[in-house]
Amino acid sequence: GIFVCNHFCKPAQGLLSPVIAPKAQHNDGSLDLILVHGSGRLRLFCFFIAYQFCWHLLLPYVEYVKVKHVKVRPIGKTHNGCGVDGELILGEGQTEWQCSLLPAQGRLLGRHRSASE
């Protein structure tokens, strides 16, 4: 299976927290996609254990790419849905899901560093 991860910037918990997509930037105009090739619970479990130690991107079956848009197509024997960001999106006969980054559709809240000094 493929594990599709939403855009993860640096976490707010602290500098020692693991970052799933360390090259992610909020203003680079791209989505960060992590692909876990193969299938099975053991492989996905190993990915999450490696993530806790910040070496998940070193696994031979993990690929990290920056994209502008992505299409997800179910293959083989799959359920009628796709899990995205913790939510199940039902397929209802749909053959694929598409995710695109729309420029200027979101704003990062906060002040510029020089404004807080």
Short mmCIF file of N, CA and C in Angstrom, two decimals:
data_model
loop_
_atom_site.label_atom_id
_atom_site.label_comp_id
_atom_site.label_asym_id
_atom_site.label_seq_id
_atom_site.Cartn_x
_atom_site.Cartn_y
_atom_site.Cartn_z
N GLY A 1 0.81 -1.19 0.00
CA GLY A 1 0.00 0.00 0.00
C GLY A 1 0.86 1.25 0.00
N ILE A 2 0.21 2.34 -0.16
CA ILE A 2 0.87 3.64 -0.17
C ILE A 2 0.36 4.43 1.02
N PHE A 3 1.27 5.00 1.76
CA PHE A 3 0.89 5.84 2.89
C PHE A 3 1.04 7.28 2.43
N VAL A 4 -0.07 7.98 2.34
CA VAL A 4 -0.05 9.37 1.89
C VAL A 4 -0.14 10.24 3.13
N CYS A 5 0.81 11.10 3.27
CA CYS A 5 0.87 11.95 4.46
C CYS A 5 0.56 13.38 4.08
N ASN A 6 -0.19 14.03 4.92
CA ASN A 6 -0.47 15.44 4.64
C ASN A 6 0.77 16.28 4.90
N HIS A 7 0.73 17.52 4.46
CA HIS A 7 1.86 18.44 4.57
C HIS A 7 2.17 18.71 6.04
N PHE A 8 3.32 18.26 6.50
CA PHE A 8 3.74 18.41 7.89
C PHE A 8 4.88 19.41 7.94
N CYS A 9 4.69 20.55 8.56
CA CYS A 9 5.81 21.46 8.78
C CYS A 9 6.45 21.10 10.11
N LYS A 10 7.34 21.93 10.56
CA LYS A 10 8.00 21.67 11.83
C LYS A 10 6.96 21.66 12.94
N PRO A 11 6.95 20.63 13.80
CA PRO A 11 5.92 20.56 14.84
C PRO A 11 6.13 21.59 15.93
N ALA A 12 5.05 21.95 16.59
CA ALA A 12 5.10 22.97 17.63
C ALA A 12 5.58 22.42 18.96
N GLN A 13 5.66 21.09 19.10
CA GLN A 13 6.01 20.51 20.40
C GLN A 13 7.44 20.82 20.82
N GLY A 14 8.32 21.03 19.90
CA GLY A 14 9.70 21.31 20.26
C GLY A 14 10.64 20.82 19.18
N LEU A 15 11.89 21.14 19.33
CA LEU A 15 12.87 20.79 18.32
C LEU A 15 13.20 19.30 18.30
N LEU A 16 12.96 18.60 19.41
CA LEU A 16 13.32 17.20 19.48
C LEU A 16 12.21 16.29 18.96
N SER A 17 11.06 16.85 18.61
CA SER A 17 9.97 16.04 18.08
C SER A 17 10.32 15.55 16.68
N PRO A 18 9.95 14.31 16.37
CA PRO A 18 10.22 13.83 15.01
C PRO A 18 9.39 14.59 13.98
N VAL A 19 9.97 14.82 12.84
CA VAL A 19 9.29 15.51 11.74
C VAL A 19 9.15 14.51 10.60
N ILE A 20 7.93 14.27 10.17
CA ILE A 20 7.71 13.24 9.14
C ILE A 20 8.24 13.68 7.78
N ALA A 21 8.19 14.97 7.47
CA ALA A 21 8.69 15.49 6.20
C ALA A 21 9.65 16.64 6.51
N PRO A 22 10.91 16.34 6.77
CA PRO A 22 11.84 17.38 7.22
C PRO A 22 12.15 18.46 6.19
N LYS A 23 11.91 18.20 4.90
CA LYS A 23 12.18 19.21 3.88
C LYS A 23 10.96 20.07 3.59
N ALA A 24 9.87 19.86 4.33
CA ALA A 24 8.62 20.60 4.09
C ALA A 24 8.79 22.07 4.47
N GLN A 25 8.31 22.93 3.60
CA GLN A 25 8.29 24.37 3.83
C GLN A 25 6.89 24.87 3.54
N HIS A 26 6.41 25.80 4.33
CA HIS A 26 5.04 26.27 4.15
C HIS A 26 4.87 27.15 2.91
N ASN A 27 5.96 27.64 2.35
CA ASN A 27 5.85 28.59 1.24
C ASN A 27 6.54 28.12 -0.05
N ASP A 28 6.82 26.84 -0.18
CA ASP A 28 7.53 26.39 -1.39
C ASP A 28 6.59 25.97 -2.52
N GLY A 29 5.29 26.04 -2.29
CA GLY A 29 4.33 25.74 -3.35
C GLY A 29 4.21 24.27 -3.71
N SER A 30 4.62 23.39 -2.81
CA SER A 30 4.54 21.97 -3.13
C SER A 30 4.02 21.17 -1.93
N LEU A 31 3.50 19.99 -2.24
CA LEU A 31 3.08 19.04 -1.22
C LEU A 31 4.21 18.05 -1.01
N ASP A 32 4.43 17.64 0.21
CA ASP A 32 5.45 16.66 0.50
C ASP A 32 4.78 15.30 0.64
N LEU A 33 5.18 14.37 -0.19
CA LEU A 33 4.54 13.07 -0.27
C LEU A 33 5.51 12.00 0.19
N ILE A 34 5.08 11.18 1.14
CA ILE A 34 5.90 10.08 1.63
C ILE A 34 5.24 8.79 1.15
N LEU A 35 5.95 8.01 0.37
CA LEU A 35 5.43 6.74 -0.14
C LEU A 35 6.11 5.59 0.59
N VAL A 36 5.30 4.73 1.18
CA VAL A 36 5.81 3.51 1.80
C VAL A 36 5.45 2.38 0.84
N HIS A 37 6.42 1.92 0.06
CA HIS A 37 6.17 0.90 -0.96
C HIS A 37 5.96 -0.46 -0.33
N GLY A 38 5.17 -1.27 -0.97
CA GLY A 38 4.87 -2.60 -0.47
C GLY A 38 3.58 -2.58 0.33
N SER A 39 3.34 -3.64 1.03
CA SER A 39 2.11 -3.71 1.81
C SER A 39 2.34 -4.53 3.07
N GLY A 40 1.40 -4.45 3.95
CA GLY A 40 1.47 -5.24 5.16
C GLY A 40 1.60 -4.38 6.40
N ARG A 41 1.03 -4.91 7.46
CA ARG A 41 1.06 -4.19 8.73
C ARG A 41 2.47 -4.11 9.31
N LEU A 42 3.26 -5.16 9.13
CA LEU A 42 4.61 -5.16 9.68
C LEU A 42 5.46 -4.05 9.06
N ARG A 43 5.37 -3.89 7.76
CA ARG A 43 6.15 -2.85 7.08
C ARG A 43 5.74 -1.46 7.56
N LEU A 44 4.44 -1.23 7.67
CA LEU A 44 3.95 0.06 8.15
C LEU A 44 4.33 0.28 9.61
N PHE A 45 4.27 -0.78 10.42
CA PHE A 45 4.68 -0.69 11.82
C PHE A 45 6.16 -0.31 11.92
N CYS A 46 7.01 -0.95 11.11
CA CYS A 46 8.44 -0.61 11.09
C CYS A 46 8.66 0.84 10.68
N PHE A 47 7.85 1.32 9.74
CA PHE A 47 7.95 2.72 9.33
C PHE A 47 7.68 3.65 10.51
N PHE A 48 6.63 3.38 11.28
CA PHE A 48 6.29 4.25 12.41
C PHE A 48 7.31 4.16 13.54
N ILE A 49 7.89 2.98 13.75
CA ILE A 49 8.96 2.86 14.75
C ILE A 49 10.17 3.67 14.29
N ALA A 50 10.54 3.55 13.02
CA ALA A 50 11.66 4.32 12.48
C ALA A 50 11.38 5.82 12.56
N TYR A 51 10.13 6.21 12.36
CA TYR A 51 9.74 7.63 12.46
C TYR A 51 10.02 8.17 13.86
N GLN A 52 9.77 7.37 14.88
CA GLN A 52 10.01 7.82 16.26
C GLN A 52 11.49 8.11 16.51
N PHE A 53 12.37 7.46 15.76
CA PHE A 53 13.81 7.68 15.91
C PHE A 53 14.38 8.58 14.82
N CYS A 54 13.49 9.18 14.00
CA CYS A 54 13.87 10.12 12.94
C CYS A 54 14.73 9.50 11.84
N TRP A 55 14.60 8.20 11.60
CA TRP A 55 15.33 7.59 10.48
C TRP A 55 14.40 6.87 9.53
N HIS A 56 13.13 7.29 9.49
CA HIS A 56 12.14 6.68 8.60
C HIS A 56 12.47 6.89 7.12
N LEU A 57 13.12 7.98 6.78
CA LEU A 57 13.45 8.25 5.37
C LEU A 57 14.65 7.43 4.89
N LEU A 58 15.35 6.76 5.80
CA LEU A 58 16.48 5.91 5.43
C LEU A 58 16.06 4.50 5.06
N LEU A 59 14.80 4.15 5.32
CA LEU A 59 14.32 2.81 4.99
C LEU A 59 14.32 2.61 3.47
N PRO A 60 14.71 1.44 2.98
CA PRO A 60 14.82 1.23 1.53
C PRO A 60 13.49 1.26 0.79
N TYR A 61 12.39 1.07 1.48
CA TYR A 61 11.08 1.05 0.84
C TYR A 61 10.30 2.35 1.02
N VAL A 62 10.98 3.41 1.48
CA VAL A 62 10.34 4.71 1.68
C VAL A 62 10.88 5.70 0.66
N GLU A 63 9.98 6.42 0.03
CA GLU A 63 10.34 7.43 -0.97
C GLU A 63 9.73 8.77 -0.56
N TYR A 64 10.50 9.84 -0.66
CA TYR A 64 10.06 11.18 -0.28
C TYR A 64 10.14 12.07 -1.51
N VAL A 65 9.00 12.59 -1.97
CA VAL A 65 8.99 13.44 -3.15
C VAL A 65 8.15 14.69 -2.90
N LYS A 66 8.52 15.77 -3.57
CA LYS A 66 7.73 17.00 -3.55
C LYS A 66 6.91 17.04 -4.83
N VAL A 67 5.62 17.31 -4.70
CA VAL A 67 4.73 17.30 -5.86
C VAL A 67 3.82 18.53 -5.83
N LYS A 68 3.25 18.84 -6.99
CA LYS A 68 2.25 19.91 -7.10
C LYS A 68 0.85 19.36 -6.93
N HIS A 69 0.64 18.13 -7.40
CA HIS A 69 -0.64 17.45 -7.20
C HIS A 69 -0.40 15.94 -7.24
N VAL A 70 -1.36 15.21 -6.69
CA VAL A 70 -1.23 13.76 -6.65
C VAL A 70 -2.61 13.13 -6.87
N LYS A 71 -2.62 12.01 -7.57
CA LYS A 71 -3.84 11.22 -7.76
C LYS A 71 -3.63 9.87 -7.09
N VAL A 72 -4.62 9.44 -6.34
CA VAL A 72 -4.57 8.15 -5.67
C VAL A 72 -5.63 7.25 -6.30
N ARG A 73 -5.19 6.11 -6.81
CA ARG A 73 -6.10 5.14 -7.42
C ARG A 73 -6.03 3.84 -6.63
N PRO A 74 -7.18 3.33 -6.19
CA PRO A 74 -7.16 2.03 -5.50
C PRO A 74 -6.85 0.90 -6.47
N ILE A 75 -6.08 -0.07 -6.01
CA ILE A 75 -5.76 -1.22 -6.86
C ILE A 75 -6.11 -2.50 -6.10
N GLY A 76 -6.36 -3.54 -6.84
CA GLY A 76 -6.62 -4.84 -6.23
C GLY A 76 -7.88 -4.83 -5.38
N LYS A 77 -7.81 -5.58 -4.30
CA LYS A 77 -8.94 -5.71 -3.39
C LYS A 77 -8.85 -4.61 -2.34
N THR A 78 -9.58 -3.54 -2.52
CA THR A 78 -9.53 -2.42 -1.59
C THR A 78 -10.92 -2.12 -1.06
N HIS A 79 -10.94 -1.37 0.02
CA HIS A 79 -12.21 -0.94 0.58
C HIS A 79 -12.76 0.22 -0.24
N ASN A 80 -13.97 0.62 0.03
CA ASN A 80 -14.61 1.71 -0.71
C ASN A 80 -14.29 3.04 -0.05
N GLY A 81 -13.02 3.35 0.12
CA GLY A 81 -12.66 4.61 0.74
C GLY A 81 -11.16 4.81 0.78
N CYS A 82 -10.78 6.00 1.19
CA CYS A 82 -9.37 6.36 1.29
C CYS A 82 -9.18 7.16 2.57
N GLY A 83 -8.22 6.78 3.39
CA GLY A 83 -7.95 7.51 4.63
C GLY A 83 -7.03 8.68 4.36
N VAL A 84 -7.49 9.88 4.64
CA VAL A 84 -6.70 11.09 4.43
C VAL A 84 -6.75 11.93 5.70
N ASP A 85 -5.59 12.18 6.29
CA ASP A 85 -5.49 13.03 7.47
C ASP A 85 -6.43 12.57 8.59
N GLY A 86 -6.53 11.27 8.78
CA GLY A 86 -7.35 10.73 9.85
C GLY A 86 -8.83 10.63 9.54
N GLU A 87 -9.23 10.98 8.34
CA GLU A 87 -10.64 10.90 7.96
C GLU A 87 -10.80 9.93 6.80
N LEU A 88 -11.95 9.22 6.78
CA LEU A 88 -12.23 8.29 5.69
C LEU A 88 -13.08 8.99 4.65
N ILE A 89 -12.55 9.10 3.43
CA ILE A 89 -13.29 9.67 2.31
C ILE A 89 -13.85 8.50 1.52
N LEU A 90 -15.17 8.40 1.46
CA LEU A 90 -15.80 7.29 0.76
C LEU A 90 -15.68 7.45 -0.74
N GLY A 91 -15.46 6.33 -1.43
CA GLY A 91 -15.27 6.36 -2.87
C GLY A 91 -16.55 6.55 -3.65
N GLU A 92 -17.62 5.86 -3.24
CA GLU A 92 -18.92 5.94 -3.92
C GLU A 92 -18.76 5.80 -5.43
N GLY A 93 -18.07 4.76 -5.87
CA GLY A 93 -17.89 4.52 -7.30
C GLY A 93 -16.77 5.32 -7.94
N GLN A 94 -16.13 6.18 -7.18
CA GLN A 94 -15.06 7.01 -7.71
C GLN A 94 -13.82 6.15 -7.95
N THR A 95 -13.14 6.36 -9.05
CA THR A 95 -11.98 5.54 -9.37
C THR A 95 -10.67 6.15 -8.89
N GLU A 96 -10.66 7.42 -8.52
CA GLU A 96 -9.43 8.04 -8.03
C GLU A 96 -9.75 9.28 -7.22
N TRP A 97 -8.78 9.68 -6.40
CA TRP A 97 -8.88 10.92 -5.64
C TRP A 97 -7.71 11.79 -6.06
N GLN A 98 -7.96 13.08 -6.15
CA GLN A 98 -6.92 14.01 -6.56
C GLN A 98 -6.75 15.06 -5.49
N CYS A 99 -5.50 15.38 -5.19
CA CYS A 99 -5.17 16.41 -4.22
C CYS A 99 -4.23 17.40 -4.90
N SER A 100 -4.59 18.67 -4.86
CA SER A 100 -3.76 19.71 -5.48
C SER A 100 -3.53 20.82 -4.48
N LEU A 101 -2.44 21.51 -4.64
CA LEU A 101 -2.13 22.66 -3.81
C LEU A 101 -2.63 23.90 -4.52
N LEU A 102 -3.50 24.64 -3.86
CA LEU A 102 -4.03 25.87 -4.45
C LEU A 102 -3.27 27.06 -3.86
N PRO A 103 -2.59 27.84 -4.67
CA PRO A 103 -1.81 28.96 -4.15
C PRO A 103 -2.70 30.00 -3.48
N ALA A 104 -2.22 30.54 -2.40
CA ALA A 104 -2.88 31.63 -1.65
C ALA A 104 -4.25 31.24 -1.12
N GLN A 105 -4.50 29.95 -0.88
CA GLN A 105 -5.77 29.53 -0.31
C GLN A 105 -5.70 29.41 1.21
N GLY A 106 -4.54 29.56 1.76
CA GLY A 106 -4.38 29.51 3.21
C GLY A 106 -3.35 30.52 3.65
N ARG A 107 -3.44 30.91 4.88
CA ARG A 107 -2.48 31.87 5.41
C ARG A 107 -1.88 31.30 6.69
N LEU A 108 -0.60 31.50 6.87
CA LEU A 108 0.06 31.09 8.09
C LEU A 108 -0.15 32.17 9.13
N LEU A 109 -0.71 31.79 10.26
CA LEU A 109 -1.00 32.77 11.30
C LEU A 109 0.24 33.01 12.14
N GLY A 110 0.43 34.24 12.53
CA GLY A 110 1.58 34.61 13.34
C GLY A 110 2.17 35.91 12.86
N ARG A 111 3.17 36.36 13.60
CA ARG A 111 3.83 37.61 13.23
C ARG A 111 5.19 37.32 12.63
N HIS A 112 5.64 38.22 11.80
CA HIS A 112 6.98 38.11 11.24
C HIS A 112 7.97 38.25 12.37
N ARG A 113 9.09 37.57 12.27
CA ARG A 113 10.08 37.55 13.34
C ARG A 113 10.53 38.97 13.73
N SER A 114 10.72 39.87 12.75
CA SER A 114 11.18 41.23 13.06
C SER A 114 10.10 42.04 13.76
N ALA A 115 8.82 41.68 13.58
CA ALA A 115 7.73 42.41 14.23
C ALA A 115 7.65 42.10 15.71
N SER A 116 8.17 40.96 16.14
CA SER A 116 8.08 40.58 17.55
C SER A 116 9.27 41.06 18.36
N GLU A 117 10.26 41.64 17.71
CA GLU A 117 11.46 42.10 18.43
C GLU A 117 11.31 43.52 18.90
#
